[in-house]
Tab-separated table of C-alpha atoms in Angstrom:
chain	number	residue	atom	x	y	z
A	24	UNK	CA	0.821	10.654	-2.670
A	25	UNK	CA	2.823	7.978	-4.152
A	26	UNK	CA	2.892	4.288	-4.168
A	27	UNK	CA	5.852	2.243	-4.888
A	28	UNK	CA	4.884	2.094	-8.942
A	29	UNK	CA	8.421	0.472	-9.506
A	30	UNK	CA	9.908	-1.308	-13.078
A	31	UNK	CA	6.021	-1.197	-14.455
A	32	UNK	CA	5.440	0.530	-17.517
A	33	UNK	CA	1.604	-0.359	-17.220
A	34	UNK	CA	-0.544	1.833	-15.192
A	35	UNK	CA	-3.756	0.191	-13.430
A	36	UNK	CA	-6.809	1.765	-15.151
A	37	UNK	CA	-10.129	2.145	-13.206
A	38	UNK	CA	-13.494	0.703	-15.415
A	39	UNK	CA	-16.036	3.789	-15.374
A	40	UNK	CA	-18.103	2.299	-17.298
A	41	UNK	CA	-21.160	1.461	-15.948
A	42	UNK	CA	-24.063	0.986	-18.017
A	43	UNK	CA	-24.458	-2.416	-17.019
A	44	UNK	CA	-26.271	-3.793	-14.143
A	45	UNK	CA	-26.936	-1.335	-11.976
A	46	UNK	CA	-25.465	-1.070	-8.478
A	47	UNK	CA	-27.144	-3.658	-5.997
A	48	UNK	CA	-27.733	-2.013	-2.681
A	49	UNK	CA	-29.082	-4.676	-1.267
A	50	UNK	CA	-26.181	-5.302	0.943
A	51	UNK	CA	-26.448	-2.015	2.527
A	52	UNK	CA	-29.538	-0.159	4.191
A	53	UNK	CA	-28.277	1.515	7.096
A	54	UNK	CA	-29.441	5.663	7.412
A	55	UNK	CA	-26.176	6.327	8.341
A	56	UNK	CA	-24.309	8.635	6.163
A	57	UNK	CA	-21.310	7.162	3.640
A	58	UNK	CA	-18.525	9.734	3.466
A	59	UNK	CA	-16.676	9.090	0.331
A	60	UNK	CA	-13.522	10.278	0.345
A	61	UNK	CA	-11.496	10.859	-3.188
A	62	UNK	CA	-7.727	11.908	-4.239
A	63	UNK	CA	-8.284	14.006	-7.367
A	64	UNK	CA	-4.696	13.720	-7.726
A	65	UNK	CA	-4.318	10.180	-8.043
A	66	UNK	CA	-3.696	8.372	-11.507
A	67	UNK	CA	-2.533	11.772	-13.094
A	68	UNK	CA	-5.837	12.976	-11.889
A	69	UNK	CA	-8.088	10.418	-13.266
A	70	UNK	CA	-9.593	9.553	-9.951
A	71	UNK	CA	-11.423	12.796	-9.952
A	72	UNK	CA	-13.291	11.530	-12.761
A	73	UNK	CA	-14.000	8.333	-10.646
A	74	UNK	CA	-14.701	10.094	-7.454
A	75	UNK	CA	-17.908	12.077	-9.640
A	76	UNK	CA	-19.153	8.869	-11.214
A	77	UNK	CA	-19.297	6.982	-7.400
A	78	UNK	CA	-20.942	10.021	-6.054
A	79	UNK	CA	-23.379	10.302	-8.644
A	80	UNK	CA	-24.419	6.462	-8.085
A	81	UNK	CA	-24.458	6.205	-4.567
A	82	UNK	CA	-27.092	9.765	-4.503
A	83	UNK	CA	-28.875	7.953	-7.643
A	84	UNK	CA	-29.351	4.630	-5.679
A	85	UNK	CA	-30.249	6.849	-2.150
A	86	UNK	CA	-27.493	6.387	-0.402
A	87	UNK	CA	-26.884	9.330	2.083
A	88	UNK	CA	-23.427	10.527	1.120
A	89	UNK	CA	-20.902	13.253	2.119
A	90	UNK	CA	-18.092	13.642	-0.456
A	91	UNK	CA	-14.428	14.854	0.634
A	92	UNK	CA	-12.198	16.026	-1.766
A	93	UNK	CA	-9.124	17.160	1.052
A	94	UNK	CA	-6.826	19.690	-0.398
A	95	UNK	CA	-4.053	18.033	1.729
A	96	UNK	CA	-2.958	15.103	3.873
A	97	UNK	CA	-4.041	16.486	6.739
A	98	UNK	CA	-7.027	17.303	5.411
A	99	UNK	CA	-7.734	13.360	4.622
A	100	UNK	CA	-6.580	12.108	7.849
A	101	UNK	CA	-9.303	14.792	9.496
A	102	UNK	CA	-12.349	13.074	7.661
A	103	UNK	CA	-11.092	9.751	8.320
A	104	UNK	CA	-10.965	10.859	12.185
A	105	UNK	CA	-14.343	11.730	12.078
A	106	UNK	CA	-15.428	8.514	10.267
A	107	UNK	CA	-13.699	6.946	13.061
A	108	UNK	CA	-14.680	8.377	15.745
A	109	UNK	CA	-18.886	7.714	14.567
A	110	UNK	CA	-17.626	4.366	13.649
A	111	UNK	CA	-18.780	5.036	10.380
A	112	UNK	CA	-18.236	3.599	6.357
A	113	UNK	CA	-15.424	5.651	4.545
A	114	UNK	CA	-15.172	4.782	1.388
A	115	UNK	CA	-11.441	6.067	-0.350
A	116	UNK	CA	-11.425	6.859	-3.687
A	117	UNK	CA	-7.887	6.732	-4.988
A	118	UNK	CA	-4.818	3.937	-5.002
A	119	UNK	CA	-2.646	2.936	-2.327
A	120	UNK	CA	-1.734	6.424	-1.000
A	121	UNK	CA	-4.909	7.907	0.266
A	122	UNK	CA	-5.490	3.787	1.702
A	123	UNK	CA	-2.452	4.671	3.862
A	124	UNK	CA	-3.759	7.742	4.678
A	125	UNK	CA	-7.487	7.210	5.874
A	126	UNK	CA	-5.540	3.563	7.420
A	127	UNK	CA	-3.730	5.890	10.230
A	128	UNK	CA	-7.198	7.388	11.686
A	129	UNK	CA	-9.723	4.178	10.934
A	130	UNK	CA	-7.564	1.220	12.307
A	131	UNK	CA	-7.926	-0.328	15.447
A	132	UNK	CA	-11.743	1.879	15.016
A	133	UNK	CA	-15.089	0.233	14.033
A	134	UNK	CA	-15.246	2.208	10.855
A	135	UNK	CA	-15.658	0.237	8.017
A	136	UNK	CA	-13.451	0.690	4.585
A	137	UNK	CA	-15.022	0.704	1.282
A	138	UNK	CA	-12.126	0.807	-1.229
A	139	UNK	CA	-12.473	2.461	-4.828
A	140	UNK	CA	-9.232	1.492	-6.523
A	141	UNK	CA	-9.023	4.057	-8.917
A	142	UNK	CA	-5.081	5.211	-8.157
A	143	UNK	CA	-2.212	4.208	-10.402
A	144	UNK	CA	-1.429	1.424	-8.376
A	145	UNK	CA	-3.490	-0.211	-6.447
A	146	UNK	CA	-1.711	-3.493	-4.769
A	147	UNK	CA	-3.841	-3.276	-1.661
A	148	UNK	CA	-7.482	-3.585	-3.288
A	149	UNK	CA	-5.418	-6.246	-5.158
A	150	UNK	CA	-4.496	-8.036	-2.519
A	151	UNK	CA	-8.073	-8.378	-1.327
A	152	UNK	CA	-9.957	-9.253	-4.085
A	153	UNK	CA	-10.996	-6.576	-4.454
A	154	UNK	CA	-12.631	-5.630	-8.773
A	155	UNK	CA	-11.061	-2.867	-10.562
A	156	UNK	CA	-14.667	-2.740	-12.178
A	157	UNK	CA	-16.691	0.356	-10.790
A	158	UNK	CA	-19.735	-1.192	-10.642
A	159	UNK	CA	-18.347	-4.299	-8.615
A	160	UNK	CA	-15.766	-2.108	-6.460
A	161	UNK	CA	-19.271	-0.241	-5.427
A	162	UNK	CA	-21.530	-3.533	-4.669
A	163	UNK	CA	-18.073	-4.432	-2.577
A	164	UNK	CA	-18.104	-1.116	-1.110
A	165	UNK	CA	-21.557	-1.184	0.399
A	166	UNK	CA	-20.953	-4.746	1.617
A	167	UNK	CA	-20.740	-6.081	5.183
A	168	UNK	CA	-17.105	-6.148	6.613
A	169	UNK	CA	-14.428	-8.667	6.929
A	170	UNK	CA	-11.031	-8.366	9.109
A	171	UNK	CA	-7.761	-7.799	8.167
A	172	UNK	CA	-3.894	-7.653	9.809
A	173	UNK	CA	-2.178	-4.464	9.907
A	174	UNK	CA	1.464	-3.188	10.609
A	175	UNK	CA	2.455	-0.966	13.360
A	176	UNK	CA	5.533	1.053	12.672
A	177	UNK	CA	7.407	2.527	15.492
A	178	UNK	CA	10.925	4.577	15.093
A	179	UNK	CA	12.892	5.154	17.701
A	180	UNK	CA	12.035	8.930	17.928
A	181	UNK	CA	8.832	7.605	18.765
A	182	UNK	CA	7.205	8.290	15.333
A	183	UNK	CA	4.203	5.783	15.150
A	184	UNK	CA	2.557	4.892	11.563
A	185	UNK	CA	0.245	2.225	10.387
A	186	UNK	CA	1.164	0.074	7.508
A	187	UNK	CA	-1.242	-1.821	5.300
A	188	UNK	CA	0.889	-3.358	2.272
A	189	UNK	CA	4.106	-3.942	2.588
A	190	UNK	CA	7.055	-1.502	4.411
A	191	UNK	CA	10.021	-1.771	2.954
A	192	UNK	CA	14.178	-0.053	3.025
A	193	UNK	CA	16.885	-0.064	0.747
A	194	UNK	CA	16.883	-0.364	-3.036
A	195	UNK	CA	13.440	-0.477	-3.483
A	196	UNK	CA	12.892	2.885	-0.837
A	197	UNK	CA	15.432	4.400	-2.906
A	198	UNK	CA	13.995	3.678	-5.752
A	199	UNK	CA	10.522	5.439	-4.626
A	200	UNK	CA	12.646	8.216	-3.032
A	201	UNK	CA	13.848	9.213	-6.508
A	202	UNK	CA	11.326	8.802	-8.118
A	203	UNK	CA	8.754	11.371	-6.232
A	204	UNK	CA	11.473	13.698	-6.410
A	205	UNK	CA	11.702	13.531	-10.259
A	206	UNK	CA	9.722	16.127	-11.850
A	207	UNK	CA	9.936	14.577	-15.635
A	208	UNK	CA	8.985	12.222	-16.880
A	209	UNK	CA	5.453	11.528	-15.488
A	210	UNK	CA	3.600	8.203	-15.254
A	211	UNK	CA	5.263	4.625	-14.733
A	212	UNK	CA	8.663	5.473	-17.140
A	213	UNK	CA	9.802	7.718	-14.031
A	214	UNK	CA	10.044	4.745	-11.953
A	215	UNK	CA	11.876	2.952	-14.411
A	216	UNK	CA	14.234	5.464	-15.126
A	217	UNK	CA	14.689	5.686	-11.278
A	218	UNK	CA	15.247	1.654	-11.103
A	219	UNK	CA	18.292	2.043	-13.876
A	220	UNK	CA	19.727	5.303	-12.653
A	221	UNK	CA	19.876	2.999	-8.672
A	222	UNK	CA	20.704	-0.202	-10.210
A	223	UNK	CA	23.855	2.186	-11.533
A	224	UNK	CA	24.895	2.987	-7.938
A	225	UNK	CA	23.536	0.078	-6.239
A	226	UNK	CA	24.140	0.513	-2.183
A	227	UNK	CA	24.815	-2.562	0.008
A	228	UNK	CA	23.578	-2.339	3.800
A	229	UNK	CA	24.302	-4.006	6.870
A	230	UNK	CA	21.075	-5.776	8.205
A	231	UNK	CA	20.216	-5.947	11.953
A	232	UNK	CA	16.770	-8.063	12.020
A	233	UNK	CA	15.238	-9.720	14.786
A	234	UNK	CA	11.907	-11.444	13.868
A	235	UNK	CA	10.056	-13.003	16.770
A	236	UNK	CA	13.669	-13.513	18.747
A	237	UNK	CA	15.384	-14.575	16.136
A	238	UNK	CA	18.795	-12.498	14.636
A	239	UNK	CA	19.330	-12.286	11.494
A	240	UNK	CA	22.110	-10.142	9.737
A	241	UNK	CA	24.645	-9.945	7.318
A	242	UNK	CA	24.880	-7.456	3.775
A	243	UNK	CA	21.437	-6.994	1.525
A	244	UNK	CA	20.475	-4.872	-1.085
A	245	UNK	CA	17.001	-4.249	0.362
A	246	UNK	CA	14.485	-5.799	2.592
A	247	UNK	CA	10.280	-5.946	2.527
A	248	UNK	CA	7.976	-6.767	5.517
A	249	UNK	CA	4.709	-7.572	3.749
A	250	UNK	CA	1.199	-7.752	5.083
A	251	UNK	CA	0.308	-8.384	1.547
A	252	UNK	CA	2.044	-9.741	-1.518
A	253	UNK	CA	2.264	-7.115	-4.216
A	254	UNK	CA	3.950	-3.593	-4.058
A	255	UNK	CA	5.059	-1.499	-7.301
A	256	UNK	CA	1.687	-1.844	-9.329
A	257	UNK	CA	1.657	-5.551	-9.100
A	258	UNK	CA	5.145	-6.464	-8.471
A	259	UNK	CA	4.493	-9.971	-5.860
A	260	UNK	CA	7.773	-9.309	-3.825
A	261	UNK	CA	6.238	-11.797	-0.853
A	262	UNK	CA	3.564	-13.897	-3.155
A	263	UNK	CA	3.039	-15.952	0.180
A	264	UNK	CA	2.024	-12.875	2.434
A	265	UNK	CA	-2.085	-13.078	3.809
A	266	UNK	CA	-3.087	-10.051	5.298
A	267	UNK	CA	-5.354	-12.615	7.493
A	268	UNK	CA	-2.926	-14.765	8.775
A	269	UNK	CA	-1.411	-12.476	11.924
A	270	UNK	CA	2.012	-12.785	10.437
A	271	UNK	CA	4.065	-11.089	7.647
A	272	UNK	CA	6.267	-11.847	5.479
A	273	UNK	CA	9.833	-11.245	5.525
A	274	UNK	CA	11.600	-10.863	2.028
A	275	UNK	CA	15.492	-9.632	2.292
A	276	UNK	CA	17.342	-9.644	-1.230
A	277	UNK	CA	21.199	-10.291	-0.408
A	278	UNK	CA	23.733	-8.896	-2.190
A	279	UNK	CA	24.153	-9.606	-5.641
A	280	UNK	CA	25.337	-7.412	-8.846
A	281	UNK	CA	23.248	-4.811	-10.541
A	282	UNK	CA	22.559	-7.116	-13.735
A	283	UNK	CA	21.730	-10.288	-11.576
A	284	UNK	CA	19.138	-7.704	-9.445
A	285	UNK	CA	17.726	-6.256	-12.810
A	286	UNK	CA	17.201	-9.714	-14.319
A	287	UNK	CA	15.668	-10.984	-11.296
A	288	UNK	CA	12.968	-7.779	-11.244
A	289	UNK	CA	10.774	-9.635	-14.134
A	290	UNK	CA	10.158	-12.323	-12.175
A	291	UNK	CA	8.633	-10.744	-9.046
A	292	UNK	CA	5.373	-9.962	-11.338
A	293	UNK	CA	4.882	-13.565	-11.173
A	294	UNK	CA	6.487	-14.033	-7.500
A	295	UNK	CA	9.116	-16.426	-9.117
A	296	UNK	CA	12.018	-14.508	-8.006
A	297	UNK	CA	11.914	-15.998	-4.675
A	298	UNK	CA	13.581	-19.462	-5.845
A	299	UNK	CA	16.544	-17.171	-6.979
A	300	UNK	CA	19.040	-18.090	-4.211
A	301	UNK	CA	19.821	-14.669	-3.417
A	302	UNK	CA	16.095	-14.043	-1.803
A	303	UNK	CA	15.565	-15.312	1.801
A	304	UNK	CA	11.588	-15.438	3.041
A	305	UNK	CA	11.078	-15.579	7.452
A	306	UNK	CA	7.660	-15.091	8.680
A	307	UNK	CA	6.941	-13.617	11.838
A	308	UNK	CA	4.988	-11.111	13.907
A	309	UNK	CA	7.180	-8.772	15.893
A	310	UNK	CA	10.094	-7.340	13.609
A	311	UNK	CA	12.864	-5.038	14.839
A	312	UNK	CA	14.876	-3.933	11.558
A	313	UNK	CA	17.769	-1.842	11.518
A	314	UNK	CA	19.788	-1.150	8.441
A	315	UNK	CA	23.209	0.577	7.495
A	316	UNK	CA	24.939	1.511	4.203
A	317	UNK	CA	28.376	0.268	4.234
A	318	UNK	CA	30.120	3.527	2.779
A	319	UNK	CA	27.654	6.023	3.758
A	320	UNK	CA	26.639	7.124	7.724
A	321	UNK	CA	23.214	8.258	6.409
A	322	UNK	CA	20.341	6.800	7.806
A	323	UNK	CA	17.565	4.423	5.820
A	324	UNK	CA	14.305	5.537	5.485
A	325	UNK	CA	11.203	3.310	5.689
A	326	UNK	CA	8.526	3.379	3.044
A	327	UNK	CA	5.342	1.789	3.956
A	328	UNK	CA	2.388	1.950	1.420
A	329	UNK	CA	4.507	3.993	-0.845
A	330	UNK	CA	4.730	6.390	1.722
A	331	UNK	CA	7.674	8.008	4.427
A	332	UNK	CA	6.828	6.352	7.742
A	333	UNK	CA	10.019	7.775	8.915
A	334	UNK	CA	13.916	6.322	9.437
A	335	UNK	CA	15.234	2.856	10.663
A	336	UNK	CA	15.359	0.936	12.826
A	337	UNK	CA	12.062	0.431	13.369
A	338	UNK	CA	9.867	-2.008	15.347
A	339	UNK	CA	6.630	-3.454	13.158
A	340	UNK	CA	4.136	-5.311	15.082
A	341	UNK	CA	1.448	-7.392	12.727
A	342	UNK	CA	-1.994	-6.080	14.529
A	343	UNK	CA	-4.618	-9.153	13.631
A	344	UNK	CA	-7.610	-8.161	12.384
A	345	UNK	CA	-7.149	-4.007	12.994
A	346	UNK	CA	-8.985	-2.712	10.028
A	347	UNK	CA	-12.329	-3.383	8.612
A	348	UNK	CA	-12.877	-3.422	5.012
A	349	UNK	CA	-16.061	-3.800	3.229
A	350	UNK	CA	-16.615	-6.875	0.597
A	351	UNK	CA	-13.398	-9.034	1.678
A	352	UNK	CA	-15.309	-11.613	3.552
């Protein structure tokens, strides 16, 4: 699993160590089992490491726990259906992957998400407030609840996803595209080398949005519908986006030349790329967003989380307060 680790040559690092002050526990007492759930694959396999050190501290503190390590996708979203159905705490182990993938079975549930961000990009733990520190990503694990917004995704076929970052088409799904499909080199330089070999062959689309009534059209290079600001390992495409708010943000970059695009891609580290006059920001809560390459009749896929949720258009609906997640009070 794959986020959108785009244009950054720094990969997140999780803090293991932990010979501090130990894990407070205080916050949680309940006999009810924790089911931690880990990616071993995540960070070129680093969350493994990660996933051994949480167990280890949750049995040492006497926390009842049940650790998952699913050989496949389907394999996560089954424990995360069970955590759901016992309206349970899950916490995921991993970056912003395996969160999209326990997010399709827990949402709209009363299970509660504890989130371990120990993948190589972890914009949604980011978004929260969430501490890359072990120790602190564990007392926030065990904590009590708050509420936050999701997206739901709907193609036309009828394919439904949830969404808990940002969902995004054109350049930048392209850009992801390419890059899972690369087999050298590994780590963040793959992603860069995917930017430059798009930003060669930049496509223009024709845009057919309607957020909350309102049309909106015309050429673009790519378009983001954010539930929170960061995507990329960092990048703050929509720094205005609050996954509490019921709303999400609508970035489309217009067209522009390839040297403009790749100057501009600094900048939305710091979110100052949206005073560039080629960025337009809406807000809004139901989206319908088609897009089409002007010299191509393929269709655009959708990449929410990092992830395939499937080919435009698409309807996303911002779901107030559909997941739990522990420590983001």
């Amino acid at each position: 699993m794959n986020t959108i680790m785009m244009f950054s040559d720094t990969i997140a690092h999780v803090t293991v160590a932990i010979r501090g002050s130990p894990v407070n526990q205080t916050e949680y007492e309940s006999e009810n089992e924790v089911v931690l759930i880990t990616n071993p694959a995540a960070n070129r396999g680093q969350a493994a490491k990660v996933g051994r050190e949480v167990l280890a501290i949750l049995e040492a503190r006497g926390v009842k726990v049940r650790h998952e390590i699913p050989a496949s996708p389907a394999g996560t979203r089954l424990a995360a259906e069970q955590v759901a159905n016992s309206g349970g705490r899950l916490i995921a182990c991993g970056g912003d992957g395996l969160i999209h993938l326990v997010a399709q079975e827990i949402a709209g549930s009363a299970a509660t998400l504890g989130v371990i961000p120990a993948g190589s990009g972890n914009d949604f733990a980011s978004a929260l407030g969430l501490s890359s520190d072990l120790n602190r990503a564990l007392q926030a694990a065990l904590s009590p609840a708050g509420q936050v917004d999701v997206l739901q995704l709907e193609s036309e076929s009828g394919r439904r996803a949830i969404g808990v970052t940002i969902a995004t088409a054109g350049f930048s799904a392209k850009v992801n595209v390419r890059a899972d499909n690369m087999r050298w080199p590994k780590g963040s330089s793959r992603y860069t080398i995917a930017t430059l070999r798009e930003l060669l062959n930049l496509e223009r689309y024709e845009l057919e949005l309607r957020v909350d009534g309102t049309e909106i059209g015309g050429v673009c290079l790519m378009v983001a519908i954010a539930n929170t600001h960061s995507f990329g390992g960092g990048m703050k495409i929509a720094p205005a986006a609050d996954s509490t708010d019921g709303v999400a943000e609508i970035v489309i970059v217009r067209d522009t030349r390839a040297l403009t695009l790749l100057r501009m891609l600094p900048k939305t580290f710091n979110g100052s790329h949206v005073d560039h006059p080629a960025i337009e920001l809406f807000r809004g809560s139901d989206i319908e967003l088609g897009l089409r390459p002007l010299n191509s009749e393929m269709a655009c896929q959708l990449r929410s989380d990092g992830e395939d949720v499937g080919s435009l258009p698409q309807t996303v609906t911002v779901t107030s307060a559909g997941l739990h997640v522990a420590g983001c009070l």
